[in-house]
Tab-separated table of C-alpha atoms and ligand atoms in Angstrom:
chain	number	residue	atom	x	y	z
S	80	MET	CA	202.595	-54.048	-55.997
S	81	ALA	CA	205.622	-54.153	-53.721
S	82	ARG	CA	208.797	-52.516	-55.045
S	83	ILE	CA	211.776	-52.848	-52.756
S	84	TYR	CA	214.709	-50.459	-52.466
S	85	ASN	CA	217.161	-52.098	-54.828
S	86	PHE	CA	220.807	-51.228	-54.093
S	87	SER	CA	222.145	-53.745	-56.623
S	88	ALA	CA	225.353	-52.797	-58.455
S	89	GLY	CA	224.051	-54.018	-61.799
S	90	PRO	CA	221.787	-55.028	-63.323
S	91	ALA	CA	220.263	-52.296	-61.248
S	92	VAL	CA	217.109	-50.380	-60.462
S	93	LEU	CA	215.367	-48.746	-63.425
S	94	PRO	CA	212.996	-45.769	-63.243
S	95	LEU	CA	209.525	-47.018	-62.267
S	96	GLU	CA	208.014	-44.710	-64.880
S	97	VAL	CA	210.095	-46.419	-67.572
S	98	LEU	CA	209.143	-49.906	-66.421
S	99	GLU	CA	205.479	-48.949	-66.357
S	100	GLN	CA	205.620	-47.541	-69.853
S	101	ALA	CA	207.418	-50.658	-71.105
S	102	ARG	CA	204.724	-52.769	-69.439
S	103	ASP	CA	201.933	-50.748	-71.062
S	104	GLU	CA	203.593	-51.063	-74.462
S	105	MET	CA	204.633	-54.681	-74.059
S	106	VAL	CA	202.133	-56.473	-76.263
S	107	ASP	CA	201.213	-53.678	-78.658
S	108	TYR	CA	203.894	-51.098	-79.225
S	109	ASN	CA	202.516	-47.827	-80.493
S	110	GLY	CA	199.608	-49.425	-82.370
S	111	SER	CA	201.871	-51.822	-84.284
S	112	GLY	CA	200.099	-54.873	-82.857
S	113	MET	CA	203.457	-56.297	-81.810
S	114	SER	CA	205.933	-55.957	-78.987
S	115	VAL	CA	209.304	-54.350	-79.686
S	116	MET	CA	210.802	-57.827	-79.215
S	117	GLU	CA	208.823	-59.200	-82.138
S	118	MET	CA	209.356	-56.643	-84.870
S	119	SER	CA	211.898	-56.358	-87.652
S	120	HIS	CA	214.955	-54.323	-86.769
S	121	ARG	CA	214.779	-52.878	-90.287
S	122	GLY	CA	211.162	-51.763	-90.122
S	123	LYS	CA	209.901	-48.199	-89.696
S	124	VAL	CA	208.576	-48.687	-86.172
S	125	TYR	CA	211.848	-49.973	-84.752
S	126	SER	CA	213.841	-47.394	-86.758
S	127	ALA	CA	212.155	-44.568	-84.868
S	128	ILE	CA	213.181	-46.160	-81.553
S	129	HIS	CA	216.779	-46.593	-82.751
S	130	GLU	CA	216.951	-42.988	-83.948
S	131	GLU	CA	215.503	-41.573	-80.737
S	132	ALA	CA	217.903	-43.628	-78.601
S	133	LYS	CA	220.872	-42.125	-80.452
S	134	ALA	CA	219.375	-38.628	-80.478
S	135	ASN	CA	218.768	-38.736	-76.703
S	136	ILE	CA	222.401	-39.668	-76.092
S	137	ARG	CA	223.538	-36.899	-78.439
S	138	ARG	CA	221.494	-34.344	-76.508
S	139	LEU	CA	222.514	-35.588	-73.053
S	140	MET	CA	226.210	-35.553	-73.966
S	141	ASN	CA	226.109	-32.450	-76.222
S	142	LEU	CA	227.726	-34.438	-79.012
S	143	THR	CA	229.116	-32.640	-82.015
S	144	ASP	CA	228.905	-34.215	-85.477
S	145	ASP	CA	232.339	-35.796	-85.199
S	146	TYR	CA	231.115	-38.278	-82.560
S	147	GLU	CA	229.221	-41.464	-83.373
S	148	VAL	CA	226.791	-43.317	-81.101
S	149	ILE	CA	226.797	-47.086	-81.493
S	150	PHE	CA	225.345	-50.081	-79.656
S	151	VAL	CA	227.557	-53.152	-79.340
S	152	GLN	CA	226.624	-56.495	-77.829
S	153	GLY	CA	229.032	-58.202	-75.449
S	154	GLY	CA	228.822	-55.627	-72.665
S	155	ALA	CA	231.690	-53.544	-71.375
S	156	SER	CA	233.815	-56.696	-71.199
S	157	LEU	CA	233.913	-57.057	-74.975
S	158	GLN	CA	235.020	-53.417	-75.157
S	159	PHE	CA	238.052	-54.364	-73.017
S	160	ALA	CA	239.110	-56.580	-75.953
S	161	MET	CA	237.818	-54.555	-78.920
S	162	ILE	CA	239.679	-51.399	-77.895
S	163	PRO	CA	243.185	-52.912	-78.130
S	164	MET	CA	242.206	-55.079	-81.115
S	165	ASN	CA	241.211	-51.955	-83.019
S	166	PHE	CA	243.685	-49.375	-81.769
S	167	LEU	CA	246.791	-51.062	-80.327
S	168	GLY	CA	249.137	-51.829	-83.226
S	169	LYS	CA	252.230	-54.018	-83.054
S	170	ASP	CA	254.660	-51.162	-82.402
S	171	ASP	CA	252.305	-49.112	-80.247
S	172	VAL	CA	251.991	-48.587	-76.521
S	173	ALA	CA	248.699	-47.927	-74.764
S	174	ASP	CA	248.483	-46.250	-71.361
S	175	TYR	CA	246.153	-47.751	-68.800
S	176	VAL	CA	245.312	-46.645	-65.287
S	177	ALA	CA	245.071	-49.534	-62.850
S	178	SER	CA	242.506	-48.045	-60.485
S	179	GLY	CA	240.750	-51.187	-59.293
S	180	ASN	CA	239.232	-54.442	-60.460
S	181	TRP	CA	237.684	-53.061	-63.656
S	182	GLY	CA	240.764	-51.126	-64.734
S	183	ALA	CA	242.730	-54.340	-64.155
S	184	GLN	CA	240.295	-56.344	-66.296
S	185	ALA	CA	240.793	-53.886	-69.137
S	186	ILE	CA	244.587	-54.166	-68.759
S	187	LYS	CA	244.449	-57.950	-68.768
S	188	GLN	CA	242.671	-57.988	-72.142
S	189	ALA	CA	244.934	-55.317	-73.656
S	190	ARG	CA	248.050	-57.293	-72.672
S	191	LEU	CA	246.783	-60.189	-74.765
S	192	ILE	CA	246.953	-57.895	-77.776
S	193	GLY	CA	249.912	-55.532	-77.342
S	194	ASN	CA	252.147	-53.322	-75.216
S	195	VAL	CA	250.622	-51.775	-72.138
S	196	ASN	CA	252.101	-49.075	-69.932
S	197	VAL	CA	250.448	-48.778	-66.544
S	198	ALA	CA	250.325	-44.999	-66.159
S	199	ALA	CA	249.412	-45.223	-62.480
S	200	ASP	CA	248.648	-48.108	-60.188
S	201	CYS	CA	246.452	-47.881	-57.132
S	202	GLU	CA	244.527	-51.067	-57.864
S	203	LYS	CA	245.205	-52.692	-54.546
S	204	ASP	CA	245.367	-49.631	-52.310
S	205	ILE	CA	243.327	-49.737	-49.125
S	206	PRO	CA	241.512	-47.446	-48.539
S	207	THR	CA	240.534	-47.520	-52.185
S	208	ARG	CA	241.124	-44.491	-54.377
S	209	MET	CA	241.895	-43.070	-57.795
S	210	PRO	CA	245.376	-41.784	-58.677
S	211	HIS	CA	246.393	-38.186	-58.021
S	212	GLU	CA	247.284	-36.167	-61.090
S	213	SER	CA	250.953	-36.088	-59.996
S	214	GLU	CA	251.150	-39.908	-60.128
S	215	LEU	CA	250.085	-40.231	-63.753
S	216	LYS	CA	252.946	-41.170	-66.090
S	217	TRP	CA	251.545	-40.951	-69.598
S	218	THR	CA	253.634	-42.259	-72.512
S	219	PRO	CA	254.452	-39.651	-75.184
S	220	GLY	CA	252.871	-40.811	-78.439
S	221	ALA	CA	250.718	-43.514	-76.826
S	222	ALA	CA	248.096	-45.030	-79.138
S	223	TYR	CA	245.488	-44.169	-76.507
S	224	ALA	CA	245.021	-43.797	-72.757
S	225	HIS	CA	242.375	-45.774	-70.867
S	226	ILE	CA	240.716	-44.960	-67.562
S	227	THR	CA	237.782	-46.282	-65.535
S	228	SER	CA	235.737	-43.287	-64.411
S	229	ASN	CA	234.155	-45.145	-61.503
S	230	GLU	CA	235.387	-48.377	-59.947
S	231	THR	CA	232.122	-50.139	-59.166
S	232	ILE	CA	233.573	-52.640	-56.695
S	233	SER	CA	235.879	-50.411	-54.659
S	234	GLY	CA	233.586	-47.377	-54.666
S	235	ALA	CA	236.241	-44.935	-55.939
S	236	GLN	CA	235.483	-42.337	-58.620
S	237	TRP	CA	237.513	-39.781	-60.544
S	238	LYS	CA	236.151	-36.431	-59.418
S	239	LYS	CA	238.039	-34.459	-62.037
S	240	LEU	CA	238.474	-36.508	-65.188
S	241	PRO	CA	242.012	-36.228	-66.574
S	242	LYS	CA	243.004	-34.721	-69.910
S	243	THR	CA	245.613	-36.463	-72.043
S	244	GLU	CA	247.472	-35.847	-75.267
S	245	ALA	CA	246.751	-39.372	-76.464
S	246	PRO	CA	243.139	-40.183	-77.382
S	247	LEU	CA	241.446	-40.720	-74.032
S	248	ILE	CA	239.086	-43.674	-73.642
S	249	ALA	CA	236.930	-44.104	-70.547
S	250	ASP	CA	235.007	-47.062	-69.220
S	251	MET	CA	232.032	-45.205	-67.740
S	252	SER	CA	229.961	-48.315	-67.082
S	253	SER	CA	228.953	-47.382	-63.572
S	254	ASP	CA	228.644	-43.609	-63.718
S	255	ILE	CA	227.683	-42.751	-67.285
S	256	LEU	CA	225.203	-39.878	-67.422
S	257	SER	CA	225.200	-39.552	-63.653
S	258	ARG	CA	226.940	-36.183	-64.018
S	259	PRO	CA	227.782	-33.804	-66.855
S	260	PHE	CA	231.187	-34.188	-68.511
S	261	ASP	CA	232.869	-32.683	-71.549
S	262	ILE	CA	232.933	-35.251	-74.331
S	263	ARG	CA	235.613	-33.211	-76.117
S	264	ASP	CA	238.138	-34.499	-73.554
S	265	PHE	CA	237.494	-38.042	-74.840
S	266	ALA	CA	238.038	-39.924	-78.068
S	267	MET	CA	235.707	-42.649	-76.816
S	268	VAL	CA	233.532	-43.449	-73.830
S	269	TYR	CA	231.654	-46.675	-73.284
S	270	ALA	CA	229.406	-48.318	-70.737
S	271	GLY	CA	227.694	-51.626	-70.171
S	272	ALA	CA	224.030	-50.606	-70.260
S	273	GLN	CA	222.802	-52.358	-67.138
S	274	LYS	CA	223.364	-49.620	-64.555
S	275	ASN	CA	222.370	-46.129	-65.666
S	276	LEU	CA	221.057	-46.838	-69.161
S	277	GLY	CA	218.691	-49.788	-69.142
S	278	PRO	CA	218.825	-53.561	-68.990
S	279	ALA	CA	221.867	-55.708	-69.835
S	280	GLY	CA	222.573	-56.799	-73.372
S	281	MET	CA	224.958	-54.281	-74.859
S	282	ALA	CA	227.436	-51.501	-74.377
S	283	LEU	CA	226.788	-47.928	-75.405
S	284	VAL	CA	229.845	-46.612	-77.251
S	285	VAL	CA	230.384	-42.968	-78.143
S	286	ILE	CA	233.395	-42.662	-80.394
S	287	ARG	CA	235.081	-39.881	-82.360
S	288	ARG	CA	235.205	-40.549	-86.058
S	289	ASP	CA	238.969	-39.996	-86.411
S	290	LEU	CA	239.558	-42.814	-83.917
S	291	VAL	CA	237.212	-45.128	-85.813
S	292	GLU	CA	239.209	-44.447	-88.958
S	293	LYS	CA	242.443	-45.469	-87.209
S	294	GLY	CA	241.003	-48.896	-86.356
S	295	SER	CA	242.698	-52.064	-87.611
S	296	LYS	CA	241.287	-53.340	-90.897
S	297	ALA	CA	242.491	-56.885	-90.228
S	298	LEU	CA	239.697	-57.874	-87.896
S	299	PRO	CA	236.532	-59.914	-88.214
S	300	THR	CA	233.641	-57.709	-89.269
S	301	MET	CA	231.834	-57.834	-85.930
S	302	LEU	CA	234.939	-56.751	-84.000
S	303	LYS	CA	235.537	-53.539	-85.958
S	304	TYR	CA	234.110	-50.249	-84.710
S	305	ALA	CA	233.963	-49.171	-88.359
S	306	THR	CA	231.297	-51.826	-89.021
S	307	PHE	CA	229.034	-50.490	-86.281
S	308	VAL	CA	229.516	-46.904	-87.436
S	309	GLU	CA	229.068	-47.589	-91.152
S	310	LYS	CA	226.031	-49.807	-90.599
S	311	ASP	CA	224.458	-47.689	-87.834
S	312	SER	CA	224.702	-50.636	-85.370
S	313	LEU	CA	222.507	-52.619	-87.772
S	314	TYR	CA	225.045	-54.837	-89.517
S	315	ASN	CA	223.402	-57.746	-87.752
S	316	THR	CA	220.340	-57.898	-85.506
S	317	PRO	CA	220.924	-55.450	-82.651
S	318	PRO	CA	219.597	-55.972	-79.108
S	319	CYS	CA	216.392	-54.134	-80.030
S	320	TYR	CA	214.675	-54.397	-76.676
S	321	SER	CA	217.730	-53.150	-74.757
S	322	ILE	CA	217.969	-50.215	-77.155
S	323	TYR	CA	214.250	-49.502	-76.666
S	324	MET	CA	214.731	-49.488	-72.876
S	325	LEU	CA	217.763	-47.217	-73.220
S	326	MET	CA	215.619	-44.907	-75.334
S	327	LEU	CA	212.942	-44.729	-72.620
S	328	THR	CA	215.512	-44.301	-69.839
S	329	THR	CA	217.343	-41.494	-71.628
S	330	ARG	CA	213.997	-39.826	-72.450
S	331	TRP	CA	213.252	-39.925	-68.704
S	332	LEU	CA	216.688	-38.459	-67.940
S	333	LEU	CA	216.245	-35.657	-70.480
S	334	LYS	CA	212.974	-34.727	-68.808
S	335	PHE	CA	214.670	-34.643	-65.400
S	336	GLY	CA	217.764	-32.812	-66.663
S	337	LEU	CA	221.336	-34.049	-66.294
S	338	GLU	CA	222.379	-31.189	-63.990
S	339	ASN	CA	219.410	-31.921	-61.728
S	340	MET	CA	220.251	-35.613	-61.767
S	341	TYR	CA	223.845	-34.841	-60.827
S	342	ARG	CA	222.697	-32.697	-57.894
S	343	ARG	CA	220.271	-35.384	-56.770
S	344	ASN	CA	222.987	-38.066	-57.013
S	345	ALA	CA	225.463	-35.956	-55.032
S	346	GLU	CA	222.868	-35.324	-52.312
S	347	LYS	CA	221.957	-39.006	-52.035
S	348	ALA	CA	225.600	-40.033	-51.684
S	349	ALA	CA	226.450	-37.193	-49.278
S	350	LYS	CA	223.624	-38.209	-46.966
S	351	LEU	CA	224.826	-41.799	-46.794
S	352	TYR	CA	228.496	-40.837	-46.327
S	353	ALA	CA	227.464	-38.425	-43.558
S	354	ALA	CA	225.738	-41.296	-41.752
S	355	ILE	CA	228.871	-43.438	-42.103
S	356	ASP	CA	231.143	-40.641	-40.878
S	357	ALA	CA	228.910	-39.879	-37.899
S	358	SER	CA	229.398	-43.422	-36.584
S	359	SER	CA	232.389	-45.401	-35.387
S	360	PHE	CA	230.506	-48.632	-36.101
S	361	TYR	CA	230.473	-48.106	-39.889
S	362	ARG	CA	233.724	-47.445	-41.736
S	363	GLY	CA	233.925	-46.131	-45.308
S	364	THR	CA	236.387	-48.001	-47.533
S	365	ALA	CA	237.325	-45.293	-50.046
S	366	VAL	CA	239.569	-42.250	-49.536
S	367	LYS	CA	237.192	-39.338	-48.931
S	368	GLU	CA	238.205	-37.213	-51.915
S	369	PHE	CA	237.545	-40.117	-54.291
S	370	ARG	CA	234.344	-41.462	-52.780
S	371	SER	CA	231.945	-42.593	-55.457
S	372	ASP	CA	228.512	-41.028	-55.763
S	373	MET	CA	227.306	-44.239	-57.398
S	374	ASN	CA	228.676	-47.077	-55.249
S	375	VAL	CA	228.973	-46.335	-51.538
S	376	THR	CA	231.204	-48.968	-49.916
S	377	PHE	CA	231.639	-49.515	-46.181
S	378	ARG	CA	232.423	-52.114	-43.535
S	379	LEU	CA	231.027	-53.128	-40.186
S	380	PRO	CA	233.209	-54.307	-37.299
S	381	THR	CA	232.979	-58.004	-38.297
S	382	GLU	CA	231.979	-60.109	-41.307
S	383	GLU	CA	229.327	-61.791	-39.157
S	384	LEU	CA	227.738	-58.412	-38.446
S	385	GLU	CA	227.866	-57.630	-42.176
S	386	ALA	CA	226.000	-60.835	-42.970
S	387	THR	CA	223.366	-60.074	-40.311
S	388	PHE	CA	223.115	-56.492	-41.601
S	389	CYS	CA	222.385	-57.671	-45.161
S	390	ALA	CA	219.907	-60.320	-44.025
S	391	GLU	CA	217.970	-57.908	-41.799
S	392	ALA	CA	218.077	-55.162	-44.422
S	393	LYS	CA	216.600	-57.543	-46.962
S	394	LYS	CA	213.733	-58.346	-44.594
S	395	ALA	CA	213.167	-54.593	-44.236
S	396	GLY	CA	212.867	-54.200	-48.026
S	397	LEU	CA	216.459	-53.048	-48.691
S	398	ASP	CA	218.115	-55.492	-51.066
S	399	GLY	CA	221.389	-55.788	-52.980
S	400	LEU	CA	223.611	-54.399	-50.214
S	401	LYS	CA	226.159	-57.205	-50.075
S	402	GLY	CA	229.580	-56.053	-51.308
S	403	HIS	CA	231.176	-57.694	-54.342
S	404	ARG	CA	232.215	-61.281	-53.616
S	405	SER	CA	235.897	-60.392	-54.170
S	406	VAL	CA	236.044	-57.788	-51.390
S	407	GLY	CA	233.083	-58.375	-49.055
S	408	GLY	CA	231.666	-55.565	-46.934
S	409	ILE	CA	228.613	-53.523	-47.839
S	410	ARG	CA	227.945	-51.688	-51.087
S	411	ALA	CA	224.979	-49.418	-51.643
S	412	SER	CA	224.659	-48.567	-55.328
S	413	LEU	CA	222.802	-45.307	-55.873
S	414	TYR	CA	222.402	-45.054	-59.637
S	415	ASN	CA	220.241	-42.381	-61.297
S	416	ALA	CA	217.018	-44.338	-60.892
S	417	PHE	CA	217.551	-45.029	-57.181
S	418	PRO	CA	215.001	-42.889	-55.307
S	419	PRO	CA	216.299	-40.440	-52.639
S	420	GLU	CA	213.781	-41.713	-50.071
S	421	GLY	CA	215.504	-45.114	-50.253
S	422	VAL	CA	218.645	-43.493	-48.825
S	423	ASP	CA	216.625	-42.106	-45.889
S	424	VAL	CA	215.224	-45.565	-45.214
S	425	LEU	CA	218.728	-47.082	-45.314
S	426	VAL	CA	220.154	-44.416	-42.984
S	427	ASP	CA	217.350	-45.048	-40.465
S	428	PHE	CA	217.947	-48.781	-40.737
S	429	MET	CA	221.697	-48.268	-40.157
S	430	LYS	CA	221.091	-46.160	-37.034
S	431	ASP	CA	218.710	-48.714	-35.607
S	432	PHE	CA	221.059	-51.605	-36.428
S	433	GLU	CA	223.988	-49.856	-34.719
S	434	LYS	CA	221.875	-49.170	-31.636
S	435	ARG	CA	220.989	-52.831	-31.338
S	436	MET	CA	224.293	-54.403	-32.385
S	437	GLY	CA	226.965	-51.768	-31.746
C	81	PLP	C1	233.234	-50.286	-64.408
C	81	PLP	C2	232.817	-51.564	-65.061
C	81	PLP	N1	233.399	-51.950	-66.194
C	81	PLP	C3	233.059	-53.090	-66.817
C	81	PLP	C4	232.079	-53.920	-66.305
C	81	PLP	C5	231.726	-55.185	-67.043
C	81	PLP	O1	230.535	-54.979	-67.687
C	81	PLP	P1	229.762	-56.110	-68.517
C	81	PLP	O2	229.187	-57.042	-67.520
C	81	PLP	O3	228.753	-55.331	-69.296
C	81	PLP	O4	230.754	-56.774	-69.405
C	81	PLP	C6	231.427	-53.566	-65.127
C	81	PLP	C7	230.386	-54.433	-64.589
C	81	PLP	O5	229.910	-54.292	-63.495
C	81	PLP	C8	231.807	-52.367	-64.491
C	81	PLP	O6	231.217	-51.983	-63.355
């Protein structure tokens, strides 16, 4: 079996242990004589998976009883629309931070629904970054405030998550459960599953009950958070297999420990940034204090060299390094499941490439 080092930004590498367990359980899950894909979402066997998935999230995030864990299809992108549909009334204003492509996507959807105040705008800044606290202009009485904890494309990450008076909502798609955070600072956090949680197919949403209760009643059933909370994400058929994979992945993370994972993530990123900083051939694209531990972005002297770099890296078993099509460059995504030895292999490859091409 040949596993490569997969630096893809998402869908992304999953823990080998999790994949192997899923393989072993594929055709006969837990003596049921069926795969998880084939069984009723209302049966006892699937129920235990559903319950453990939620319980694992509750433990990893230290959730108190006033937070709900729900699974919603449509990825993080549907959340961009559901949030304003539920919480941005006609006379309301919502604060949004324009920190990069994903923050901008959230703003674009919210503007279709209601009034948006951009509390800070560094979307197009080069080098890329997050706003400083002094730049943030929150609206008194805002319906909610929305941030993107990690901009996956630009490689910028909030190091200290802000606190707001308005209910704070964070898109944590690309750094959820990569580090500890205090859920009490948030009314809602959400993430497309396909980076740190499992395969694609849904968003994990953790939402405080008082926010759910404020949601608009005048929405189709499937667009209301209240439906997912009241029906335990089982109003209709949920993405059972994605939830099963999230359950296995979070079980793996609990065994490792979130603090340990955070330390391991910080070490992986620091090693790669140190290699970039030690060279004048490679150039990091994010402001140092906001450099992401999850998506390490950098450039080479020319686009031609970047293309050669990616092609040669792929031949050496290092795949997924091409930057997002909108910005180019190189992006090494180092999610929880990315093994530390893969960073060593990349750093050696980078040194050798510079020696030959620099
Ligand atoms: C920070 C962030 N938000 C939102 C999305 C969109 O997620 P989805 O594809 O699940 O809609 C992505 C996808 O990469 C992302 O990185």
